[in-house]
Tab-separated table of C-alpha atoms in Angstrom:
chain	number	residue	atom	x	y	z
A	22	MET	CA	0.125	-0.003	-0.039
A	23	THR	CA	1.544	3.241	-1.143
A	24	PRO	CA	1.126	6.574	0.859
A	25	VAL	CA	-1.583	7.737	-1.694
A	26	GLU	CA	-3.374	4.413	-1.332
A	27	LEU	CA	-3.188	4.542	2.392
A	28	SER	CA	-4.608	8.162	2.311
A	29	ARG	CA	-7.618	6.936	0.409
A	30	THR	CA	-8.012	4.111	2.879
A	31	VAL	CA	-8.115	6.365	5.783
A	32	LEU	CA	-10.658	8.508	4.000
A	33	ARG	CA	-13.080	5.446	3.382
A	34	ALA	CA	-12.823	4.795	7.016
A	35	VAL	CA	-14.152	8.300	7.799
A	36	ARG	CA	-16.888	7.880	5.182
A	37	ARG	CA	-17.915	4.331	6.716
A	38	ALA	CA	-17.909	6.010	10.153
A	39	VAL	CA	-20.214	8.796	8.736
A	40	ASP	CA	-22.442	6.241	6.913
A	41	ASP	CA	-22.759	4.227	9.959
A	42	GLY	CA	-24.091	7.269	11.890
A	43	VAL	CA	-21.167	7.095	14.341
A	44	LEU	CA	-19.696	10.449	13.288
A	45	SER	CA	-21.601	13.498	12.094
A	46	VAL	CA	-19.059	15.410	10.059
A	47	ALA	CA	-18.433	16.644	6.631
A	48	VAL	CA	-16.092	14.045	5.069
A	49	PRO	CA	-12.677	15.924	4.095
A	50	GLU	CA	-11.611	15.803	0.386
A	51	ARG	CA	-8.166	14.316	1.341
A	52	VAL	CA	-6.344	12.921	4.391
A	53	VAL	CA	-2.633	13.522	4.901
A	54	VAL	CA	-0.495	10.559	5.930
A	55	THR	CA	3.100	11.342	7.138
A	56	ALA	CA	6.166	9.721	8.834
A	57	PRO	CA	5.236	9.176	12.710
A	58	GLY	CA	6.426	12.196	14.636
A	59	PRO	CA	8.218	12.131	18.188
A	60	GLY	CA	6.288	9.478	20.494
A	61	GLY	CA	4.637	7.921	17.496
A	62	CYS	CA	5.175	4.392	16.006
A	63	GLY	CA	4.437	2.260	12.970
A	64	ASP	CA	5.003	3.234	9.214
A	65	TYR	CA	2.758	6.288	8.911
A	66	ALA	CA	0.637	8.469	11.082
A	67	THR	CA	-2.260	11.006	10.405
A	68	ASN	CA	-3.792	13.570	12.513
A	69	VAL	CA	-7.240	13.331	10.908
A	70	ALA	CA	-9.002	12.564	14.084
A	71	LEU	CA	-7.797	15.866	15.693
A	72	GLN	CA	-9.091	17.639	12.668
A	73	LEU	CA	-12.558	15.998	12.847
A	74	ALA	CA	-13.000	16.314	16.648
A	75	ARG	CA	-14.390	19.800	16.765
A	76	PRO	CA	-16.824	19.519	13.888
A	77	ALA	CA	-17.884	16.186	15.337
A	78	GLY	CA	-18.439	17.470	18.779
A	79	ARG	CA	-16.399	14.585	20.388
A	80	PRO	CA	-12.992	14.201	22.062
A	81	SER	CA	-10.283	13.568	19.433
A	82	VAL	CA	-9.357	10.328	21.039
A	83	ASP	CA	-12.927	9.095	20.559
A	84	VAL	CA	-12.744	9.862	16.990
A	85	ALA	CA	-9.330	8.261	16.572
A	86	GLU	CA	-10.774	4.980	18.319
A	87	ILE	CA	-13.755	5.010	15.781
A	88	LEU	CA	-11.503	5.211	12.903
A	89	GLN	CA	-8.904	2.681	14.452
A	90	ALA	CA	-11.615	-0.106	14.692
A	91	ARG	CA	-12.600	0.489	10.886
A	92	LEU	CA	-8.899	0.556	9.854
A	93	LEU	CA	-7.935	-2.564	11.705
A	94	SER	CA	-10.411	-4.680	9.397
A	95	THR	CA	-8.654	-3.311	6.231
A	96	ASP	CA	-6.442	-5.559	4.240
A	97	GLY	CA	-2.874	-4.493	4.145
A	98	ILE	CA	-3.040	-2.793	7.601
A	99	ARG	CA	-1.235	-4.776	10.292
A	100	ASP	CA	-1.960	-2.478	13.326
A	101	VAL	CA	-3.287	0.845	14.352
A	102	VAL	CA	-2.055	2.435	17.518
A	103	VAL	CA	-3.738	5.719	18.905
A	104	THR	CA	-1.127	8.121	20.491
A	105	GLY	CA	-1.078	11.419	22.183
A	106	PRO	CA	-4.268	13.458	21.813
A	107	GLY	CA	-5.554	11.340	18.984
A	108	PHE	CA	-2.855	10.514	16.389
A	109	LEU	CA	-3.437	7.282	14.425
A	110	ASN	CA	-0.251	5.394	14.135
A	111	ILE	CA	-0.608	2.838	11.082
A	112	SER	CA	1.670	-0.202	10.553
A	113	LEU	CA	1.313	-1.694	7.152
A	114	GLY	CA	1.867	-5.370	5.972
A	115	ASP	CA	5.289	-6.662	4.694
A	116	THR	CA	4.671	-5.452	1.328
A	117	ALA	CA	4.516	-1.577	2.261
A	118	SER	CA	8.300	-0.710	1.443
A	119	THR	CA	7.971	-2.752	-1.516
A	120	ALA	CA	5.066	-0.904	-3.095
A	121	LEU	CA	6.667	2.426	-2.114
A	122	VAL	CA	9.964	1.591	-3.923
A	123	GLU	CA	8.083	0.284	-6.985
A	124	GLU	CA	6.192	3.457	-7.237
A	125	ILE	CA	9.325	5.591	-6.923
A	126	LEU	CA	11.221	3.648	-9.524
A	127	ARG	CA	8.308	3.599	-11.798
A	128	ARG	CA	7.765	7.414	-11.570
A	129	GLY	CA	11.459	8.308	-11.544
A	130	THR	CA	12.231	11.974	-10.562
A	131	ARG	CA	8.578	12.815	-11.148
A	132	TYR	CA	7.674	10.930	-7.859
A	133	GLY	CA	5.621	13.285	-5.673
A	134	PHE	CA	4.490	15.416	-8.783
A	135	ALA	CA	0.751	16.047	-9.219
A	136	ASN	CA	-0.876	13.481	-11.643
A	137	GLY	CA	-1.921	16.138	-13.873
A	138	PRO	CA	-2.524	20.003	-14.245
A	139	SER	CA	-4.812	21.805	-11.537
A	140	ALA	CA	-6.860	24.755	-12.047
A	141	ASP	CA	-4.484	27.003	-10.200
A	142	PHE	CA	-2.865	29.886	-11.851
A	143	ILE	CA	-0.423	31.596	-9.583
A	144	PRO	CA	1.314	34.958	-10.497
A	145	LEU	CA	4.669	35.399	-8.747
A	146	SER	CA	6.654	38.643	-8.494
A	147	CYS	CA	9.759	39.678	-6.750
A	148	PRO	CA	12.178	42.496	-6.269
A	149	HIS	CA	15.280	43.093	-8.333
A	150	GLU	CA	17.525	41.222	-5.969
A	151	VAL	CA	19.475	37.951	-6.602
A	152	ARG	CA	18.159	35.776	-3.691
A	153	ALA	CA	14.551	36.901	-4.347
A	154	VAL	CA	14.874	35.899	-8.116
A	155	VAL	CA	16.452	32.502	-7.323
A	156	VAL	CA	13.853	31.744	-4.572
A	157	MET	CA	10.969	32.722	-7.219
A	158	ASP	CA	12.527	30.484	-9.727
A	159	ALA	CA	12.735	27.461	-7.506
A	160	LEU	CA	9.135	28.189	-6.216
A	161	GLY	CA	7.886	28.291	-9.677
A	162	ARG	CA	9.345	24.715	-10.428
A	163	ILE	CA	7.836	23.280	-7.319
A	164	LEU	CA	4.377	24.925	-7.938
A	165	ARG	CA	4.538	23.574	-11.625
A	166	SER	CA	5.296	19.916	-10.038
A	167	GLN	CA	2.144	20.226	-8.103
A	168	GLY	CA	0.019	21.021	-11.348
A	169	ALA	CA	-0.157	24.834	-11.002
A	170	ALA	CA	0.360	27.284	-14.039
A	171	VAL	CA	2.810	29.845	-13.003
A	172	ARG	CA	3.813	33.241	-14.090
A	173	THR	CA	7.076	34.737	-12.650
A	174	ARG	CA	7.855	38.561	-12.940
A	175	CYS	CA	10.794	40.597	-11.600
A	176	GLU	CA	10.390	44.300	-11.121
A	177	ALA	CA	13.387	45.221	-13.268
A	178	PRO	CA	15.226	43.374	-16.188
A	179	LEU	CA	17.520	40.550	-14.840
A	180	ASP	CA	21.338	40.851	-14.696
A	181	PRO	CA	22.552	38.843	-17.713
A	182	ARG	CA	25.059	37.134	-15.152
A	183	TRP	CA	22.109	35.930	-13.082
A	184	VAL	CA	20.714	34.260	-16.196
A	185	ASP	CA	24.093	32.588	-17.340
A	186	ILE	CA	25.293	31.478	-14.025
A	187	LEU	CA	22.129	30.891	-11.861
A	188	GLY	CA	19.849	29.633	-14.568
A	189	VAL	CA	16.861	32.041	-13.891
A	190	GLY	CA	16.112	32.907	-17.557
A	191	GLY	CA	12.401	32.000	-17.433
A	192	VAL	CA	11.462	35.018	-15.156
A	193	GLY	CA	8.964	37.343	-16.737
A	194	VAL	CA	7.434	34.818	-19.030
A	195	ASP	CA	4.573	32.185	-18.673
A	196	ALA	CA	5.280	28.500	-18.282
A	197	ASP	CA	4.000	27.989	-21.938
A	198	GLY	CA	6.219	30.769	-23.158
A	199	THR	CA	3.691	33.413	-23.765
A	200	GLN	CA	3.246	36.769	-22.015
A	201	ASP	CA	0.345	36.706	-19.674
A	202	SER	CA	-2.341	39.476	-19.926
A	203	VAL	CA	-4.560	38.195	-17.129
A	204	SER	CA	-4.577	40.332	-13.876
A	205	LEU	CA	-4.616	38.634	-10.721
A	206	PRO	CA	-3.215	39.324	-7.266
A	207	GLU	CA	0.461	38.416	-7.245
A	208	PHE	CA	2.382	36.611	-4.510
A	209	VAL	CA	5.317	38.691	-3.815
A	210	VAL	CA	8.615	36.704	-3.065
A	211	ARG	CA	10.555	38.697	-0.688
A	212	PRO	CA	13.000	36.542	1.257
A	213	VAL	CA	15.681	38.180	3.458
A	214	PRO	CA	18.428	39.558	0.790
A	215	ALA	CA	21.855	38.108	0.559
A	216	PRO	CA	24.248	40.135	2.701
A	217	ALA	CA	25.496	43.342	1.215
A	218	GLY	CA	29.055	42.972	-0.290
A	219	THR	CA	28.750	39.158	-1.103
A	220	ALA	CA	28.873	37.601	-4.315
A	221	PRO	CA	26.909	34.405	-4.693
A	222	LEU	CA	27.753	34.099	-8.394
A	223	GLN	CA	31.368	33.309	-7.377
A	224	LEU	CA	30.221	30.099	-5.937
A	225	GLY	CA	28.782	28.879	-9.182
A	226	ARG	CA	25.377	27.797	-9.978
A	227	ASP	CA	24.833	24.786	-7.730
A	228	ALA	CA	26.570	26.125	-4.587
A	229	ALA	CA	25.124	29.608	-5.113
A	230	ARG	CA	21.574	28.360	-5.496
A	231	TRP	CA	21.866	26.112	-2.582
A	232	ALA	CA	23.365	28.881	-0.305
A	233	LEU	CA	20.415	31.065	-1.420
A	234	LEU	CA	17.604	28.438	-0.955
A	235	HIS	CA	18.585	26.202	1.989
A	236	PRO	CA	17.830	28.852	4.570
A	237	ALA	CA	14.304	29.712	5.414
A	238	GLY	CA	13.209	32.891	3.695
A	239	HIS	CA	13.332	34.913	7.080
A	240	ASP	CA	16.888	33.833	7.609
A	241	ARG	CA	19.824	35.782	6.137
A	242	PRO	CA	21.987	33.318	3.984
A	243	ARG	CA	25.594	32.770	4.450
A	244	ILE	CA	27.514	33.299	1.261
A	245	THR	CA	30.959	31.692	1.849
A	246	ASP	CA	33.185	29.032	0.451
A	247	GLU	CA	31.811	26.485	2.859
A	248	HIS	CA	29.247	25.586	0.301
A	249	LEU	CA	31.968	24.447	-2.086
A	250	VAL	CA	33.951	22.100	0.442
A	251	GLN	CA	33.482	18.399	-0.091
A	252	ARG	CA	33.195	17.252	3.389
A	253	GLU	CA	30.337	15.969	5.866
A	254	SER	CA	29.834	19.730	7.310
A	255	ASN	CA	28.549	20.765	3.988
A	256	PRO	CA	24.818	19.890	3.471
A	257	LEU	CA	24.925	20.210	-0.328
A	258	PHE	CA	27.853	17.962	-0.490
A	259	ARG	CA	26.129	15.271	1.733
A	260	VAL	CA	22.995	15.344	-0.578
A	261	ARG	CA	24.965	15.060	-3.658
A	262	TYR	CA	27.410	12.494	-2.395
A	263	ALA	CA	24.458	10.406	-1.087
A	264	HIS	CA	22.986	10.404	-4.576
A	265	ALA	CA	26.236	9.521	-6.281
A	266	ARG	CA	26.944	6.700	-4.048
A	267	THR	CA	23.475	5.278	-4.857
A	268	ARG	CA	24.447	5.404	-8.641
A	269	ALA	CA	27.933	3.810	-8.002
A	270	LEU	CA	26.153	1.046	-6.052
A	271	SER	CA	23.985	0.232	-9.254
A	272	ARG	CA	27.015	0.216	-11.295
A	273	ASN	CA	28.908	-2.018	-8.957
A	274	ALA	CA	25.944	-4.457	-8.667
A	275	ALA	CA	25.758	-4.703	-12.436
A	276	ASP	CA	29.394	-5.586	-12.351
A	277	LEU	CA	28.445	-8.474	-9.820
A	278	GLY	CA	25.623	-9.607	-12.123
A	279	PHE	CA	22.700	-8.458	-10.214
A	280	ASP	CA	19.910	-5.831	-10.284
A	281	ALA	CA	17.686	-4.109	-7.966
A	282	GLU	CA	14.353	-5.783	-6.932
A	283	PRO	CA	12.023	-4.139	-4.662
A	284	GLY	CA	11.345	-6.001	-1.607
A	285	ASP	CA	10.563	-5.515	2.197
A	286	VAL	CA	13.380	-3.593	3.927
A	287	ARG	CA	12.872	-2.113	7.255
A	288	HIS	CA	14.880	1.069	7.267
A	289	ASP	CA	14.144	4.765	8.357
A	290	VAL	CA	14.666	6.145	4.983
A	291	ALA	CA	11.512	4.483	3.657
A	292	ALA	CA	9.230	6.511	5.859
A	293	LEU	CA	11.157	9.662	4.507
A	294	LEU	CA	10.888	8.604	1.079
A	295	ALA	CA	7.179	8.088	1.599
A	296	ASP	CA	6.776	11.706	2.996
A	297	HIS	CA	8.290	13.226	-0.151
A	298	PRO	CA	5.104	13.920	-1.921
A	299	ARG	CA	3.862	15.807	1.261
A	300	VAL	CA	6.977	17.829	1.512
A	301	LEU	CA	6.521	19.060	-1.915
A	302	ALA	CA	2.933	19.834	-1.556
A	303	GLN	CA	3.870	21.709	1.633
A	304	ALA	CA	6.743	23.616	-0.024
A	305	ALA	CA	4.291	24.672	-2.726
A	306	ALA	CA	1.486	25.509	-0.245
A	307	HIS	CA	3.741	27.572	1.978
A	308	ARG	CA	5.830	29.173	-0.815
A	309	ALA	CA	9.129	27.689	0.743
A	310	PRO	CA	11.603	25.962	-1.286
A	311	ASP	CA	13.788	25.643	1.906
A	312	ARG	CA	11.363	22.922	3.248
A	313	LEU	CA	12.525	20.712	0.119
A	314	ALA	CA	16.070	21.483	0.616
A	315	ARG	CA	15.956	20.482	4.347
A	316	HIS	CA	14.096	17.466	3.465
A	317	LEU	CA	16.856	16.347	0.935
A	318	VAL	CA	19.464	16.709	3.623
A	319	THR	CA	17.308	14.386	6.050
A	320	VAL	CA	16.935	11.903	3.221
A	321	ALA	CA	20.707	11.888	2.496
A	322	ASP	CA	21.641	11.569	6.229
A	323	ALA	CA	19.150	8.605	6.469
A	324	VAL	CA	20.236	6.585	3.463
A	325	LEU	CA	24.079	6.945	3.866
A	326	PRO	CA	24.346	4.250	6.743
A	327	LEU	CA	22.165	1.888	4.628
A	328	LEU	CA	24.609	1.906	1.634
A	329	PRO	CA	27.562	-0.061	3.038
A	330	ALA	CA	25.053	-3.033	3.696
A	331	VAL	CA	23.828	-3.010	-0.051
A	332	LEU	CA	26.411	-5.081	-1.824
A	333	PRO	CA	27.664	-8.667	-0.710
A	334	ARG	CA	30.875	-8.821	0.832
A	335	GLY	CA	33.758	-11.321	0.198
A	336	ALA	CA	32.418	-14.506	-1.082
A	337	GLU	CA	28.715	-13.796	-0.159
A	338	LYS	CA	26.268	-14.430	-2.969
A	339	PRO	CA	23.861	-11.690	-3.977
A	340	SER	CA	20.512	-12.410	-2.194
A	341	ALA	CA	17.113	-11.110	-2.324
A	342	THR	CA	17.944	-8.901	0.626
A	343	HIS	CA	20.728	-7.452	-1.338
A	344	ARG	CA	18.459	-6.697	-4.301
A	345	ALA	CA	15.838	-5.250	-1.991
A	346	ARG	CA	18.423	-2.940	-0.283
A	347	LEU	CA	19.707	-1.742	-3.709
A	348	ALA	CA	16.154	-0.991	-4.924
A	349	LEU	CA	15.596	1.085	-1.750
A	350	ALA	CA	18.864	2.887	-2.414
A	351	GLU	CA	18.099	3.646	-5.914
A	352	ALA	CA	14.866	4.939	-4.796
A	353	ALA	CA	16.482	7.365	-2.375
A	354	GLY	CA	18.732	8.460	-5.121
A	355	THR	CA	15.928	9.034	-7.447
A	356	VAL	CA	14.368	11.392	-4.836
A	357	LEU	CA	17.420	13.184	-4.135
A	358	ALA	CA	17.877	13.909	-7.857
A	359	GLY	CA	14.321	14.827	-8.489
A	360	GLY	CA	14.410	17.198	-5.434
A	361	LEU	CA	17.628	18.738	-6.477
A	362	SER	CA	16.339	19.320	-10.045
A	363	LEU	CA	13.419	21.190	-8.617
A	364	LEU	CA	15.818	23.490	-6.861
A	365	GLY	CA	17.694	24.061	-10.207
A	366	ILE	CA	20.772	22.065	-8.861
A	367	ASP	CA	22.667	19.362	-10.661
A	368	ALA	CA	22.777	15.777	-9.320
A	369	PRO	CA	25.916	14.301	-10.829
A	370	ASP	CA	26.350	10.446	-10.872
A	371	HIS	CA	29.953	10.886	-10.151
A	372	LEU	CA	31.342	12.881	-7.404
């Protein structure tokens, strides 16, 4: 069961509770499932009971227990635990990680994208400042990944160096390449500017974009050579290194005569990969590309400890476990590559 399928399953449980007359609420259009938070357990968690408690006129724990009973009778769900004020913590059957990895490898770097265009048209504008332009460019990419049509506009013509070095050449033109004549309220992208006297362009495209995108919009970015160093203290290096390692493992496995095959692997990175679509949706909704950047760091830090156990050692023969670990590693690399691409940053196979 994939995260999307689980979300629909929880929604059906709500509908059944309403149809049975146990809950008197308007059934929401969608239910969000995420990785369990502190104090949680299982594969996924949802706060839908807390959202429904007030309109239902019942304690959130009571609502959670009503939904718990209906979810426990669903195929593919192994256990449901209610924690805290009413969080539902859901453990899936042994095929949960298999289906997730299959979905990621099938969709490739478009995993987490909307299934089609939405009705949203979002005009963006920004002041003539390098960080604002880069943030607007990344935000436009993320919004388009969620199906929105986007127009980006700067208050003055762009510095040609920003276009050449930072890759922000689409500003001022619609996604379809035509000038927009529709007058709609614009969302003004106005992050804290880069410090005066700094030169992000000297870092090159990838490091400069990361330096400007990784901090939250209300934080002042640090424009230093630390973004270029290839060591663990540099978050961008860790993300790109983790991606390159997953690609190297695929090449090494091919040399050993085996390929990836999705299977059941219990590892923390699986929950983070499952959370990727939600992170993209939240980054779009909150106009915050930094949420995606920080998520990629978390994924990289989680997958790196897995990688040494992917390939067989010594005279060990490749097994189903090795194939499943390789598939999970490839899925993580795919998410890292797709996320970096949305930030306008390259994900090299060799580093």
